[in-house]
XYZ file of N, CA and C in Angstrom:
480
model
N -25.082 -73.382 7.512
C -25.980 -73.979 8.493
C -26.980 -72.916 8.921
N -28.223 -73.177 9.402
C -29.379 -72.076 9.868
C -30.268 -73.097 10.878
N -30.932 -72.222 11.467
C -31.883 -72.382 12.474
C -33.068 -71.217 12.436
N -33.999 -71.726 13.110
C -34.989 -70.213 12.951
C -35.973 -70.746 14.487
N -36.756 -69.334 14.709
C -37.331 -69.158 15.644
C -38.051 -68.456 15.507
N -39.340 -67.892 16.456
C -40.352 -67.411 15.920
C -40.027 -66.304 15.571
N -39.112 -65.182 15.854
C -38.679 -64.118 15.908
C -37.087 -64.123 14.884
N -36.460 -64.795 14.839
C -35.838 -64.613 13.730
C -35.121 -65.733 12.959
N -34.148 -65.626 12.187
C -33.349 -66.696 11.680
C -32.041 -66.650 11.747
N -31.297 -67.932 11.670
C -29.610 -67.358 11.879
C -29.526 -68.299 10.722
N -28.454 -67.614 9.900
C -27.791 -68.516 9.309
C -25.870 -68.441 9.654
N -24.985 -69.405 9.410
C -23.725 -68.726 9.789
C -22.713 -69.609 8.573
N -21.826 -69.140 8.747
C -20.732 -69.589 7.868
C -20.048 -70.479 8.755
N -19.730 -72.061 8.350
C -18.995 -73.059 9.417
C -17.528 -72.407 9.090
N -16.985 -71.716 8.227
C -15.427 -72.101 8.156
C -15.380 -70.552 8.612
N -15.770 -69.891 8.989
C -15.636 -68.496 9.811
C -16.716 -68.657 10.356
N -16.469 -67.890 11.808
C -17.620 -67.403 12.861
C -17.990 -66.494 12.821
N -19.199 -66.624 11.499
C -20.023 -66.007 11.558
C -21.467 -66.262 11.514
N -22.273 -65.145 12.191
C -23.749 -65.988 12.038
C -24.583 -64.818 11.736
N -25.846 -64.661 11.230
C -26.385 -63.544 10.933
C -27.889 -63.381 11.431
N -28.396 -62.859 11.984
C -29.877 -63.049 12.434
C -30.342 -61.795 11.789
N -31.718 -62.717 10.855
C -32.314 -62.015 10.018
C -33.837 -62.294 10.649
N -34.405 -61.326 10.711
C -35.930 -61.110 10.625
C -36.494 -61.466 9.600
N -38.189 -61.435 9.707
C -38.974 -62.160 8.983
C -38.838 -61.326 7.500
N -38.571 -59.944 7.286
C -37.958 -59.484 6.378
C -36.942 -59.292 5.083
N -36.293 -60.710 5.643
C -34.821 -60.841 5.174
C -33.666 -60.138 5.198
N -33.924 -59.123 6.380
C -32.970 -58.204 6.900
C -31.964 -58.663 8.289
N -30.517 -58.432 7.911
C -29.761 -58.754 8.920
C -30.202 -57.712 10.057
N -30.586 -58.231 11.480
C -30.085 -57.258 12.403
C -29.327 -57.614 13.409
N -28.299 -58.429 13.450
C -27.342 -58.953 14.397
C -26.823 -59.536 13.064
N -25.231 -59.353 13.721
C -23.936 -59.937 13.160
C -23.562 -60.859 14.502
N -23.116 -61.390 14.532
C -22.297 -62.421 15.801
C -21.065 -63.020 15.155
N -19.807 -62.578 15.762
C -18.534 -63.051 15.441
C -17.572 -63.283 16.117
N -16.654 -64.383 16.303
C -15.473 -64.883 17.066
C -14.428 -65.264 16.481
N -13.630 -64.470 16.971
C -11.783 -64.397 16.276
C -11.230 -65.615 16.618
N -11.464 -66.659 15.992
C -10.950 -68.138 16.853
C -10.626 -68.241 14.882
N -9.358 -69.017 15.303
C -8.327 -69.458 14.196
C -9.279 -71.174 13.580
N -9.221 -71.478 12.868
C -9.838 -72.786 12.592
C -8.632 -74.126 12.798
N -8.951 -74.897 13.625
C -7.581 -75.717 14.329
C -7.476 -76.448 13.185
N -5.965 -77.250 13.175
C -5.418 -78.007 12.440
C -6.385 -79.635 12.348
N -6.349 -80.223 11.458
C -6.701 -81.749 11.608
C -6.116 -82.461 11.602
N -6.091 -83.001 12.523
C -4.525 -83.949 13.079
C -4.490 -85.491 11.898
N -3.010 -85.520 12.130
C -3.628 -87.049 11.544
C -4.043 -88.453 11.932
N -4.379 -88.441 12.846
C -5.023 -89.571 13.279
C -6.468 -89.211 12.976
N -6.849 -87.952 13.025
C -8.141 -87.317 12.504
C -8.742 -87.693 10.975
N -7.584 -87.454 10.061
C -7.572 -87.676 8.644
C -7.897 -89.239 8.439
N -7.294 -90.334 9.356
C -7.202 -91.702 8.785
C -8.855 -91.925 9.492
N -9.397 -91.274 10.088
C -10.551 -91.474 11.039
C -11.209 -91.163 10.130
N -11.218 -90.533 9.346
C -12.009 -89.764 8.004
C -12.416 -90.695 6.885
N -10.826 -91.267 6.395
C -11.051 -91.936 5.266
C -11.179 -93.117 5.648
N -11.071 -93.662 7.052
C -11.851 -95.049 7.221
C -13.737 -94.791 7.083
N -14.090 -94.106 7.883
C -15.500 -94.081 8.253
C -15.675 -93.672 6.951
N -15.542 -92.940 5.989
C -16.143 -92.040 4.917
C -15.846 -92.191 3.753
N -14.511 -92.905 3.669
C -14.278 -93.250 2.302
C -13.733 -94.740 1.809
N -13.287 -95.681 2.779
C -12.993 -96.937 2.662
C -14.044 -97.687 2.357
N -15.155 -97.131 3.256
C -16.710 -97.665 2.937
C -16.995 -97.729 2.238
N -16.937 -96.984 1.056
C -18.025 -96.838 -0.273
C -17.558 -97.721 -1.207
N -17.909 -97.971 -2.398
C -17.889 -98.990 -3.185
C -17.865 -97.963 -4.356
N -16.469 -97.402 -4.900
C -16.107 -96.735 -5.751
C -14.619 -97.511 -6.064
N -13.950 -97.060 -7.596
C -12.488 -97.210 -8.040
C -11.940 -96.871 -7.418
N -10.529 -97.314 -6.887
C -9.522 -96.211 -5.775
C -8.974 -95.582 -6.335
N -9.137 -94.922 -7.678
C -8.285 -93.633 -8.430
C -9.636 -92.520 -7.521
N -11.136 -92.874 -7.477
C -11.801 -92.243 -6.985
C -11.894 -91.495 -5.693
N -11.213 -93.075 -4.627
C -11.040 -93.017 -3.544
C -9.941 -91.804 -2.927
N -8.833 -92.263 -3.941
C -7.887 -91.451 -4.005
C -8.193 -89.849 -3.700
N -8.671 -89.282 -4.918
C -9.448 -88.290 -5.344
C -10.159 -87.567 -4.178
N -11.188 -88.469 -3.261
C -11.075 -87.961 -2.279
C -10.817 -87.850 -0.946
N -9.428 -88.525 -0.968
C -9.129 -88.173 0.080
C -7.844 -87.104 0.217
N -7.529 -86.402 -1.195
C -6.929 -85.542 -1.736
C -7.803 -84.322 -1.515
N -9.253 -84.051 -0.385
C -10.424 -83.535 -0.634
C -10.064 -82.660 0.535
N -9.926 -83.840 1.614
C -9.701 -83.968 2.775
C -8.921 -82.334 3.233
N -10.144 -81.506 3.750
C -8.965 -80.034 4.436
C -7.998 -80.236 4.934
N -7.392 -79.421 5.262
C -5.842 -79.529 6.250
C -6.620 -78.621 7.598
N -7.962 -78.150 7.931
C -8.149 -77.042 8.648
C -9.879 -78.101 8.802
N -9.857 -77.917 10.370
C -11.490 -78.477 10.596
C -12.056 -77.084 10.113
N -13.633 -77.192 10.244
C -15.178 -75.785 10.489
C -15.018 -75.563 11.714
N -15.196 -74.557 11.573
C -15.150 -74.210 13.114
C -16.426 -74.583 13.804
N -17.600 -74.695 13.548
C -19.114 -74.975 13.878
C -19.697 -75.874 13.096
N -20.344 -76.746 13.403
C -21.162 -77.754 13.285
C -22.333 -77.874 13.106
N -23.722 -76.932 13.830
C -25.076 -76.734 14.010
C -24.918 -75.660 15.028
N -25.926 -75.035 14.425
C -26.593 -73.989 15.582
C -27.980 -74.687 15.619
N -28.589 -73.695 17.276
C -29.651 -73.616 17.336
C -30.068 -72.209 17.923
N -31.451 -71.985 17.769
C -31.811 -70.826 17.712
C -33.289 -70.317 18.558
N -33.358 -70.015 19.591
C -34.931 -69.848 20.650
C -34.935 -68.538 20.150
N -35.909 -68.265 21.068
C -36.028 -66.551 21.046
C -35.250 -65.624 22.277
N -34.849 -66.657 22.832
C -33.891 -65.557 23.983
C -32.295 -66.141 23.423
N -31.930 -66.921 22.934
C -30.377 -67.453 22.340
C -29.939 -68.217 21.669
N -28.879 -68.148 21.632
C -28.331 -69.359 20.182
C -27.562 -69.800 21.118
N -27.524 -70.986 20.579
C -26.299 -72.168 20.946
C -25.187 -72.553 19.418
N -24.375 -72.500 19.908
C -23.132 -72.902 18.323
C -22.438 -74.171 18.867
N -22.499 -75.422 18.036
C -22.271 -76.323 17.986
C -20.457 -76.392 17.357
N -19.637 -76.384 18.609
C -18.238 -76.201 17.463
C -17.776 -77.489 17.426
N -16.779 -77.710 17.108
C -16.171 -78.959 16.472
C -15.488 -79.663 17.755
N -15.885 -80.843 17.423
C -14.632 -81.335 18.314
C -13.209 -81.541 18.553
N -12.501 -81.324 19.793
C -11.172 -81.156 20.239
C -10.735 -82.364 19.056
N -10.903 -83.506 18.731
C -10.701 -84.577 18.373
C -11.593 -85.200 17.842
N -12.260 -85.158 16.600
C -13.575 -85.500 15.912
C -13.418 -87.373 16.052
N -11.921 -88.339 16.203
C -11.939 -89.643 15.995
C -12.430 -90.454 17.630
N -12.860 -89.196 18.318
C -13.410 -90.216 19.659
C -14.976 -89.835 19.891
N -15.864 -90.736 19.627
C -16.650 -90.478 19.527
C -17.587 -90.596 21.280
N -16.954 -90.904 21.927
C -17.550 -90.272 23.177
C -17.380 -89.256 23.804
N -16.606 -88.243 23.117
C -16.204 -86.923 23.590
C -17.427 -85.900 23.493
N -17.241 -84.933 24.857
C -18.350 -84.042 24.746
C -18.711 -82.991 23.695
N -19.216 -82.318 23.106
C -19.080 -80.903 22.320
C -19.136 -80.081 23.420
N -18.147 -78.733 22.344
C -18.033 -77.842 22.949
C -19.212 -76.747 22.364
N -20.421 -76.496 23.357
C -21.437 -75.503 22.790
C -20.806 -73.857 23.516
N -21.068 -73.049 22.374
C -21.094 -71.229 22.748
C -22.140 -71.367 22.554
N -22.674 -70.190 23.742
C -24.020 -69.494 24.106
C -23.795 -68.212 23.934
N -24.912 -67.576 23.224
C -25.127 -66.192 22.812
C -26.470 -65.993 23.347
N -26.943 -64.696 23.763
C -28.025 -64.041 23.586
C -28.407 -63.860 22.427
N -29.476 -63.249 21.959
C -29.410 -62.904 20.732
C -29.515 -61.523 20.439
N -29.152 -60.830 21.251
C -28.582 -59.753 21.552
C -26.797 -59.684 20.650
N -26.510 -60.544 20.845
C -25.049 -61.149 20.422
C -24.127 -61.165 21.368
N -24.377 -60.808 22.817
C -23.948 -61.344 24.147
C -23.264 -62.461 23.717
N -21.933 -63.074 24.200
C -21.344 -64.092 24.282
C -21.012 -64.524 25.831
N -22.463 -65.391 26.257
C -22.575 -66.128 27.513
C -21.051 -66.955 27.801
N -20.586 -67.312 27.412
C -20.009 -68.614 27.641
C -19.710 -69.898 26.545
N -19.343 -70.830 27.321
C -19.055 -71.907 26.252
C -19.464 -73.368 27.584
N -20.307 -74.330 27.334
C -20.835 -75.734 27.856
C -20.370 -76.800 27.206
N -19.843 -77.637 27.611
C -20.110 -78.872 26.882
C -21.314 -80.109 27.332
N -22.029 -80.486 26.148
C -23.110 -81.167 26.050
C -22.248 -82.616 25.011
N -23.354 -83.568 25.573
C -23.323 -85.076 24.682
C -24.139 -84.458 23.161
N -24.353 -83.723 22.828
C -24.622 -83.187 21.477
C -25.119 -82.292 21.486
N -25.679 -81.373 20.598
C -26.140 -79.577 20.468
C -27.952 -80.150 20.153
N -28.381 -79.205 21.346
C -30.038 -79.984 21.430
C -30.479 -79.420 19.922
N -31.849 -80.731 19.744
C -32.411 -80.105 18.509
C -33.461 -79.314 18.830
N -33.861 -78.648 19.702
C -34.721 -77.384 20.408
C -34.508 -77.100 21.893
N -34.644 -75.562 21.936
C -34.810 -74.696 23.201
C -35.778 -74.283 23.090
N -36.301 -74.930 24.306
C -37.681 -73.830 24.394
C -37.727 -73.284 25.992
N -37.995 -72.283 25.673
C -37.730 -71.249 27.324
C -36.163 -71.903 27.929
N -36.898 -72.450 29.222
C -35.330 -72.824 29.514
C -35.476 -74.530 29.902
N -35.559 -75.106 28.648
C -35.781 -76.412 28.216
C -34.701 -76.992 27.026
N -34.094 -78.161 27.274
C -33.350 -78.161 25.911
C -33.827 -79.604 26.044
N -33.883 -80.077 24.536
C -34.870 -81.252 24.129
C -33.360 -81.897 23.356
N -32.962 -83.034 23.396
C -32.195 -84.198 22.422
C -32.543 -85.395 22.212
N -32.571 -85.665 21.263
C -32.924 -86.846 20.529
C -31.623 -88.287 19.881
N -32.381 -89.230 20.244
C -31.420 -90.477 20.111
C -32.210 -91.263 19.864
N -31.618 -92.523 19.161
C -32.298 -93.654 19.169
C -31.778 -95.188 20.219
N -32.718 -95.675 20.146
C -32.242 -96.847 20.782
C -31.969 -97.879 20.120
N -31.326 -99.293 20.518
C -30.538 -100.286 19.503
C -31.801 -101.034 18.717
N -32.971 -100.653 18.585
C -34.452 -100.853 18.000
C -34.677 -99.765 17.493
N -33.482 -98.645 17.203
C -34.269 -97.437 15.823
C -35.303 -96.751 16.326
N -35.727 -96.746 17.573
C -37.105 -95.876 18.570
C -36.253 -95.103 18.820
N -36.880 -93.951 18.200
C -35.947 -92.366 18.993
C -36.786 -92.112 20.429
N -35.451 -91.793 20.831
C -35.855 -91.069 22.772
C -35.538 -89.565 22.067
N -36.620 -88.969 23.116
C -36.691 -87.570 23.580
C -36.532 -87.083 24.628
N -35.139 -86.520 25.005
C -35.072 -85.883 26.638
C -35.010 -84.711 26.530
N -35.168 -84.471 27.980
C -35.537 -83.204 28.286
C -34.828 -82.556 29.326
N -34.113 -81.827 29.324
C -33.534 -80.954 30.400
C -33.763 -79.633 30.962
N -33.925 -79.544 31.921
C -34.054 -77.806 32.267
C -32.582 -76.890 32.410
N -32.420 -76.278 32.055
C -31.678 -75.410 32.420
C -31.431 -73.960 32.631
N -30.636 -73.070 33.272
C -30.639 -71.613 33.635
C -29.127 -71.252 33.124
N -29.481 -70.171 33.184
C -28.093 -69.240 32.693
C -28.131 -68.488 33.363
N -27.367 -68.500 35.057
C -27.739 -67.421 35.588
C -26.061 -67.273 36.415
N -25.814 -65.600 36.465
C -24.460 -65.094 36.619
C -23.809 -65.330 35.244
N -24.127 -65.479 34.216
C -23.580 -65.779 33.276
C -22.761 -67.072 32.945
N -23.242 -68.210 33.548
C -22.920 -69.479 33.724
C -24.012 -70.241 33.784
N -23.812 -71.610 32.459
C -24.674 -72.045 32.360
C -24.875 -73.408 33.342
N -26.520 -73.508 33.448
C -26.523 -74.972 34.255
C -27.446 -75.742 33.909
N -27.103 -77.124 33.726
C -27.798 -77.988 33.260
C -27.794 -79.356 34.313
């Protein structure tokens, strides 16, 4: 997964926490990393999987089979980043990926590689700008909304 900003780029590895911010150069100058184990996928998680993702499709069930033999035993630890010029946000997985009104859990970094904290948001915005976070949805007419939130990070706690 990657993000970029005027000042640099991250890319990171979902199944380790890692992320790398590279300049316009193609040079790493920040590493960012968190010793967090990658949680189990439960099984009510798994049948949540191969309903939405694989019951659907219109393949042979030797196919079907096949993949749901695919299926990790271990979630990603991260989902999406995003990336301003003062921080990243890391989009991690959910406690329970089969309820879909559950919040995410976002980490905040400087890009310094400061580790602010951890927020949960109704999804990981698709831009920060200053101290603005922008998300996007559609409505039951396919018209995407654009909101807008302000927020601060101040004492090292975020507020939205």
């Amino acid at each position: 997964i990657y993000s970029t900003s005027a000042n640099f780029s991250a890319i990171a590895n979902r199944s380790k926490y890692e992320i790398f911010l590279i300049d316009s150069q193609g040079r790493t100058v920040r590493e960012i990393r968190r010793s967090i184990q990658a949680p189990a996928l439960k099984s009510r998680e798994r049948a949540f999987i191969i309903k939405r993702d694989i019951k659907t499709i219109e393949a042979p069930a030797y196919i079907k089979r096949d993949m749901e033999s695919l299926i990790p035993a271990k979630k990603n630890l991260m989902k999406g980043i995003v990336l301003c010029d003062r921080y990243l946000f890391v989009e991690r997985i959910k406690t329970d990926i089969s309820y879909s009104t559950e919040t995410v859990p976002i980490d905040i970094f400087r890009v310094n590689g400061d580790f602010l904290g951890q927020i949960r948001l109704k999804s990981l915005p698709m831009l920060i700008n200053k101290n603005q976070l922008y998300f996007k949805s559609e409505d039951e007419e396919g018209n995407y909304i654009i909101e807008r939130f302000r927020f601060s990070l101040e004492k090292e706690k975020a507020k939205i």
